[in-house]
Coordinates of C-alpha atoms and ligand atoms in Angstrom, one line a residue:
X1 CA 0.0 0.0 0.0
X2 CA 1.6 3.5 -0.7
X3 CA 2.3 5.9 1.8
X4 CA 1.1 9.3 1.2
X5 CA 2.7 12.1 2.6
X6 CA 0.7 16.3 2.9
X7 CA 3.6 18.7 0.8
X8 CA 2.0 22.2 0.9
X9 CA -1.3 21.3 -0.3
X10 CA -0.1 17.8 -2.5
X11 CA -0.6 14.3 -1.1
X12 CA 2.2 12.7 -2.3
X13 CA 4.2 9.5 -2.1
X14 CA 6.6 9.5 0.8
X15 CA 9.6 8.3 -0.9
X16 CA 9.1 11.5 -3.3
X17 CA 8.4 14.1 -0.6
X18 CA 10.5 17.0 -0.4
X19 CA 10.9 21.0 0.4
X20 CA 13.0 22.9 -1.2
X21 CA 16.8 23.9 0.6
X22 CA 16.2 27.4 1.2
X23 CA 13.5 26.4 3.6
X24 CA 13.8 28.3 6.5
X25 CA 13.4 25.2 8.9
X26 CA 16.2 23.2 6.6
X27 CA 18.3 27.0 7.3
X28 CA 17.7 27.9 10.9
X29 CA 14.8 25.8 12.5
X30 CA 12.4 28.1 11.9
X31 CA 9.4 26.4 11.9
X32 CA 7.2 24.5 14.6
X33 CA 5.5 21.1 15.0
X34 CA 3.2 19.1 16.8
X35 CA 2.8 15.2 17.3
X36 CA -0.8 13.9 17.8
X37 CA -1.8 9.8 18.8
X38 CA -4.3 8.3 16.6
X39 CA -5.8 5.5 18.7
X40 CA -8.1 3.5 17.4
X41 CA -8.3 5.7 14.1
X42 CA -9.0 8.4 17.0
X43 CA -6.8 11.9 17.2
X44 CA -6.5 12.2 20.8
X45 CA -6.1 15.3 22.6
X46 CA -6.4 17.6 19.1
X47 CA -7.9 20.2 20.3
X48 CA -5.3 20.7 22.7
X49 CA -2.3 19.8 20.0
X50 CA -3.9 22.7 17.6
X51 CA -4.4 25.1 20.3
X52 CA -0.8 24.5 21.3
X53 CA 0.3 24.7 17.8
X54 CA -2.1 28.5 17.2
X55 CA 0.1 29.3 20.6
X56 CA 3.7 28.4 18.7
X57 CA 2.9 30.2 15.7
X58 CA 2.3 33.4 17.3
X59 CA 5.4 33.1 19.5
X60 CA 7.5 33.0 16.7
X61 CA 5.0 35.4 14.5
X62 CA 4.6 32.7 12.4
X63 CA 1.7 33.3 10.1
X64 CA -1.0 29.7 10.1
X65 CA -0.7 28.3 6.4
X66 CA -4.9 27.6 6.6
X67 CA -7.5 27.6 8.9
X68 CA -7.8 25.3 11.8
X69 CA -10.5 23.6 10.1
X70 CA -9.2 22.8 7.0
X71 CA -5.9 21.4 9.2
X72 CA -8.2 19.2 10.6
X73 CA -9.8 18.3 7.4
X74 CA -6.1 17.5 5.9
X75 CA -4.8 15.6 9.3
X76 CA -7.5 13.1 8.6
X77 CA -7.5 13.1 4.9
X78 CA -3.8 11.7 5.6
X79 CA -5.0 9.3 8.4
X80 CA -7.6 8.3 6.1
X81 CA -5.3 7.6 3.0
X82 CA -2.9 5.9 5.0
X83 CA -5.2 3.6 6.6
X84 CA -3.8 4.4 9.8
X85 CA -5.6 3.2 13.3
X86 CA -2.4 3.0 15.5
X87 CA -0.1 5.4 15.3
X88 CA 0.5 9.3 14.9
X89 CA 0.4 12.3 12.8
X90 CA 3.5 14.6 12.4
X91 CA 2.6 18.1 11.3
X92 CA 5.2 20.8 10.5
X93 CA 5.0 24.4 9.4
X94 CA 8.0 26.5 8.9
X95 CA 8.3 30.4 7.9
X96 CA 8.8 28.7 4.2
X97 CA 11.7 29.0 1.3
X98 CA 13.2 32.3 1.0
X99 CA 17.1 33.7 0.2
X100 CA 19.3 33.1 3.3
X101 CA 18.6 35.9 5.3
X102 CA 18.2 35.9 9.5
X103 CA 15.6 38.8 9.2
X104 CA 11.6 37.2 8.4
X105 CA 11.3 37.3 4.5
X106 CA 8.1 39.1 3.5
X107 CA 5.1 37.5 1.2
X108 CA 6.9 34.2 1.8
X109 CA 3.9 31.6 1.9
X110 CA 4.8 28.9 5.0
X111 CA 5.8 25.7 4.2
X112 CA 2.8 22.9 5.8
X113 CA 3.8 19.1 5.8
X114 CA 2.6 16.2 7.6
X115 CA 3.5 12.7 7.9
X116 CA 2.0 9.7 9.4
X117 CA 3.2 6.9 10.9
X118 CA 1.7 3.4 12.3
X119 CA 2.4 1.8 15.4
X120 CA 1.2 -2.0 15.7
X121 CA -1.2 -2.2 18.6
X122 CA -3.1 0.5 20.5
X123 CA -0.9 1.4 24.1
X124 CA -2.5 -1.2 26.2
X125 CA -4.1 -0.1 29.7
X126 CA -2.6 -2.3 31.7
X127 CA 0.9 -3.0 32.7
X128 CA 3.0 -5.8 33.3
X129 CA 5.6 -5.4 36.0
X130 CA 8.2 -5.4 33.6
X131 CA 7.0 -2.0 32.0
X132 CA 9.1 -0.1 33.7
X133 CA 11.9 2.3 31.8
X134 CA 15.0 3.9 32.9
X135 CA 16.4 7.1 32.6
X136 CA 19.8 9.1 33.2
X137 CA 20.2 13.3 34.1
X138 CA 21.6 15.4 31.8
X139 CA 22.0 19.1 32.2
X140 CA 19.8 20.8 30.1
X141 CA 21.5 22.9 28.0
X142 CA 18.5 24.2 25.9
X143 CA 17.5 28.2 25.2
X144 CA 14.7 29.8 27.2
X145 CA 11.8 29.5 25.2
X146 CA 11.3 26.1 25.7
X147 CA 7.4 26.1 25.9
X148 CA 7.6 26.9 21.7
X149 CA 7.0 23.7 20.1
X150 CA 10.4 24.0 17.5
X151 CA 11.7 22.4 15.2
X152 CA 15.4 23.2 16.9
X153 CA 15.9 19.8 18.8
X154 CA 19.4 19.3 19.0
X155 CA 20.0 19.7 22.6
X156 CA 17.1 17.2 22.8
X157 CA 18.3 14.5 19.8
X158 CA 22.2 14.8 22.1
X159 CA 20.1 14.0 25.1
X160 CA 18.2 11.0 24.1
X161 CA 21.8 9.7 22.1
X162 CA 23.1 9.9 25.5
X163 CA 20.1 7.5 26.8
X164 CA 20.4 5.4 24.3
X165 CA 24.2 4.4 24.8
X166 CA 23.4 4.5 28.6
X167 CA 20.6 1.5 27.8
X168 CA 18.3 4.2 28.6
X169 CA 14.7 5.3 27.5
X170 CA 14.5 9.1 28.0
X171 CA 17.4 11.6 29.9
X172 CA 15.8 14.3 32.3
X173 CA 17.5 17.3 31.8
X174 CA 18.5 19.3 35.0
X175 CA 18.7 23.0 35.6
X176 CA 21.4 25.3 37.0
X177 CA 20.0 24.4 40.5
X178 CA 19.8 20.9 40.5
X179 CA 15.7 20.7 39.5
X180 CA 14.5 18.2 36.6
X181 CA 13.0 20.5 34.0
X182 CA 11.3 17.6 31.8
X183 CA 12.5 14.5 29.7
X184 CA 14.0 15.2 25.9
X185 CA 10.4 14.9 24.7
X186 CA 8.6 14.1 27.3
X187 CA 7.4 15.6 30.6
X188 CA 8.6 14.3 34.1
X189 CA 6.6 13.4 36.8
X190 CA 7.3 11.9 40.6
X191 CA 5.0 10.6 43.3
X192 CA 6.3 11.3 46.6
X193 CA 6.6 9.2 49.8
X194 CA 2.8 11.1 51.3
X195 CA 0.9 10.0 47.7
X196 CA 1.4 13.5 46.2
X197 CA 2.0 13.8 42.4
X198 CA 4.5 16.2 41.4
X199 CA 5.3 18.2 38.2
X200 CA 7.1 21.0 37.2
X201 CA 4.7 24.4 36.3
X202 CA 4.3 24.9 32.7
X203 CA 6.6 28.1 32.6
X204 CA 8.9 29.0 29.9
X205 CA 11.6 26.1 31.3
X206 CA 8.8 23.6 29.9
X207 CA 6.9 22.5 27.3
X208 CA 3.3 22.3 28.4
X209 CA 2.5 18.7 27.3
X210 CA -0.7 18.2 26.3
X211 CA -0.7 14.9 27.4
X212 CA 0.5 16.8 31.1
X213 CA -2.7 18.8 31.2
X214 CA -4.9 16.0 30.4
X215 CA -3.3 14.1 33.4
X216 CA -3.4 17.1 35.4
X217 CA -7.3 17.0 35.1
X218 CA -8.1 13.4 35.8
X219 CA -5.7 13.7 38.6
X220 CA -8.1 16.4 39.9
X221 CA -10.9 14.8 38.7
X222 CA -10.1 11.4 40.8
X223 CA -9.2 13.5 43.5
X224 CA -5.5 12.3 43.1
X225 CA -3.4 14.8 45.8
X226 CA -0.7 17.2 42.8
X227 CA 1.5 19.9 43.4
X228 CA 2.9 21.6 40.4
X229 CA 6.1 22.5 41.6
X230 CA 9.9 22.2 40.4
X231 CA 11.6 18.6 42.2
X232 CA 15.3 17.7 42.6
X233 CA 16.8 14.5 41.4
X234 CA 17.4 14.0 44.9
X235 CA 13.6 14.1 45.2
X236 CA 13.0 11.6 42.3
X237 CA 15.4 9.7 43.8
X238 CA 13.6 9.3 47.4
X239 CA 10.2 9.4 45.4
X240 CA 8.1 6.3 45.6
X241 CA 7.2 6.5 41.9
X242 CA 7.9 8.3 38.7
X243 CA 6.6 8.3 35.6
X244 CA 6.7 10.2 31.8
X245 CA 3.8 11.5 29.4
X246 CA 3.8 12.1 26.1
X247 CA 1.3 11.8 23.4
X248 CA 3.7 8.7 22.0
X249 CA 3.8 7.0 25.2
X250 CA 1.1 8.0 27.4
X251 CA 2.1 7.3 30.9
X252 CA 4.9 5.9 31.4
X253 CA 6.3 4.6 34.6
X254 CA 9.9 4.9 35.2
X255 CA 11.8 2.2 37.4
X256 CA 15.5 3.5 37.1
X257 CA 16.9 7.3 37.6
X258 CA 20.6 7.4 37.1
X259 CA 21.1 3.4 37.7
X260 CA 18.8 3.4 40.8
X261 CA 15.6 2.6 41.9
X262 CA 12.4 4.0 42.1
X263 CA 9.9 2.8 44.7
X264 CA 9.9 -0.9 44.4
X265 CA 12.0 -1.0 40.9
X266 CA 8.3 -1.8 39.7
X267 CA 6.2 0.3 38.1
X268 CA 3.8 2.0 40.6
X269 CA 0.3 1.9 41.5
X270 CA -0.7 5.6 40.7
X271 CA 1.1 5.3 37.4
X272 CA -0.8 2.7 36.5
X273 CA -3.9 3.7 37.9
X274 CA -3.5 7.3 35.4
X275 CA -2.2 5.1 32.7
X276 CA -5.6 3.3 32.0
X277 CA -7.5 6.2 32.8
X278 CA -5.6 7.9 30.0
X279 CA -6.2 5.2 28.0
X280 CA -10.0 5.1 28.5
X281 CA -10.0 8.8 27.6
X282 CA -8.3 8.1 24.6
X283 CA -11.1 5.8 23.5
X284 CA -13.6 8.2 24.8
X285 CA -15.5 11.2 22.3
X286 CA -14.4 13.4 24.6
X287 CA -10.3 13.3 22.8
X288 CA -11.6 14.1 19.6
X289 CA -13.5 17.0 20.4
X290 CA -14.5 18.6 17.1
X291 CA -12.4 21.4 16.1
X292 CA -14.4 24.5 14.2
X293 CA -13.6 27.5 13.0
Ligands
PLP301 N1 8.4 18.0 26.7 C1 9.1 18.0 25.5 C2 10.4 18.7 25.4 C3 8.5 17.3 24.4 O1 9.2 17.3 23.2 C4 7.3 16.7 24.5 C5 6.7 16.0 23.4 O2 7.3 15.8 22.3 C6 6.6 16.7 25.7 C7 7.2 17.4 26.8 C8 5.3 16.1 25.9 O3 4.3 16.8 25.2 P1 2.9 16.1 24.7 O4 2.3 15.5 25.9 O5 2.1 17.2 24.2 O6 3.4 15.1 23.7

């Protein structure tokens, strides 16, 4: 079956898809992106993905290549061609192909592309004790705008390389003072010793995962005790659980930091617990919320 990628208003074959090598992402990462699930031929969380993207774009006064309707209409036109159930869309919009020049170039049309790509099996609910993933501390070395969904991800791509030659699933990168700031694309979470979910305030030092806020409310929701606050490794360390979100992984528990381990060294019964209750939102209406307008 041919794979179809969205070029700037063309669905074409993957293999064939290209921008041009003045684009201003290709130049200076000028361009954002976001990263939705599809489960179950679902898009979950999208209103909050597009409302983070509409956020981005004006950050970088970036102008939006079309309507947040007609994104919609092309994110499942994609899906729809690719025959994807399992998986995720990758959308990127950049300030489009211009001369080499820092300053913005003006009536330069933004470059839109998406990509999709499958992932056998929806993420299943429940987990096995052996689910548990490791991960090191890195300093993070990153600029200060790092609640802008960019495309500039090297500090990020170093990080999880770093991981990945430590046998490692994610690195937590660590401010000046010694506080996890989140994972290289992920966000970081502990439970403490008294119950009490922790995670960093969404602030410039973070991105403000979508997949974070949805937690954030079924926490509140279940009546699950949170503090949004910055917490030491020392603190994850100590902590009797910790766990990751993303919109590729969900929930994720985590069983190592730095070679040691969390809790138990399994993964926790509060992860867990907001692991399937992600996942039953996920299957729910309510993570597709139409998008107009
Ligand atoms: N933090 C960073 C740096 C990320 O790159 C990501 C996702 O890619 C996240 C957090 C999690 O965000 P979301 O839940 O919206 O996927």
């Amino acid at each position: 079956m041919p794979r179809y990628a969205y070029v700037n208003g063309r669905y074409v074959p993957h293999g064939d898809a290209a921008v041009h090598i003045e684009d201003r992402g290709f130049q200076f990462a000028d361009g954002v992106y976001e990263v939705v699930s599809i489960h179950q031929g679902r898009l979950v969380d999208e209103a909050g993905h597009l409302d983070r993207l509409q956020r981005s774009l004006g950050e970088l006064r970036l102008d939006a290549p079309m309507s947040r309707r007609a994104l919609s209409l092309v994110m499942r036109e994609l899906i729809r061609r690719n025959r994807v159930r399992n998986g995720l869309i990758y959308l990127q919009i950049t300030r489009g192909v211009a001369p080499r020049d820092f300053k913005f170039p003006k009536d330069t049309a933004p470059t839109l592309v998406m990509t999709t790509r499958r992932i056998a099996g929806a993420a299943s609910a429940t987990l096995s004790d052996d689910d548990g993933v490791s991960v090191i501390t890195i300093p993070d070395i990153r600029w200060k705008r790092r609640d802008i969904k960019t495309v500039a991800l090297l500090p990020q791509a170093l990080g999880k390389q770093k991981a990945a030659d430590a046998g490692a699933f994610e690195a937590w990168q660590v401010d000046d003072d010694g506080y996890v700031t989140e994972g290289c694309s992920s966000n970081a979470w502990i439970v403490t010793k008294e119950g009490v979910l922790v995670t960093r305030p969404a602030t410039n030092d973070i991105l403000n995962g979508i997949t974070r806020q949805s937690i954030l409310a079924i926490a509140e929701r279940e009546g699950y005790g949170f503090e949004e606050r910055p917490f030491t490794v020392a603190e994850a360390l100590d902590a009797r659980e910790a766990f990751l979100t993303s919109a590729t992984t969900y929930v994720k528990p985590i069983t190592r930091v730095d070679g040691k381990s969390i809790g138990n060294g399994h993964p926790g019964s509060l992860s867990s617990s907001l692991r399937g209750h992600y996942v039953t939102f996920a299957e729910s209406d309510r993570a597709e919320r139409y998008v107009a307008g």
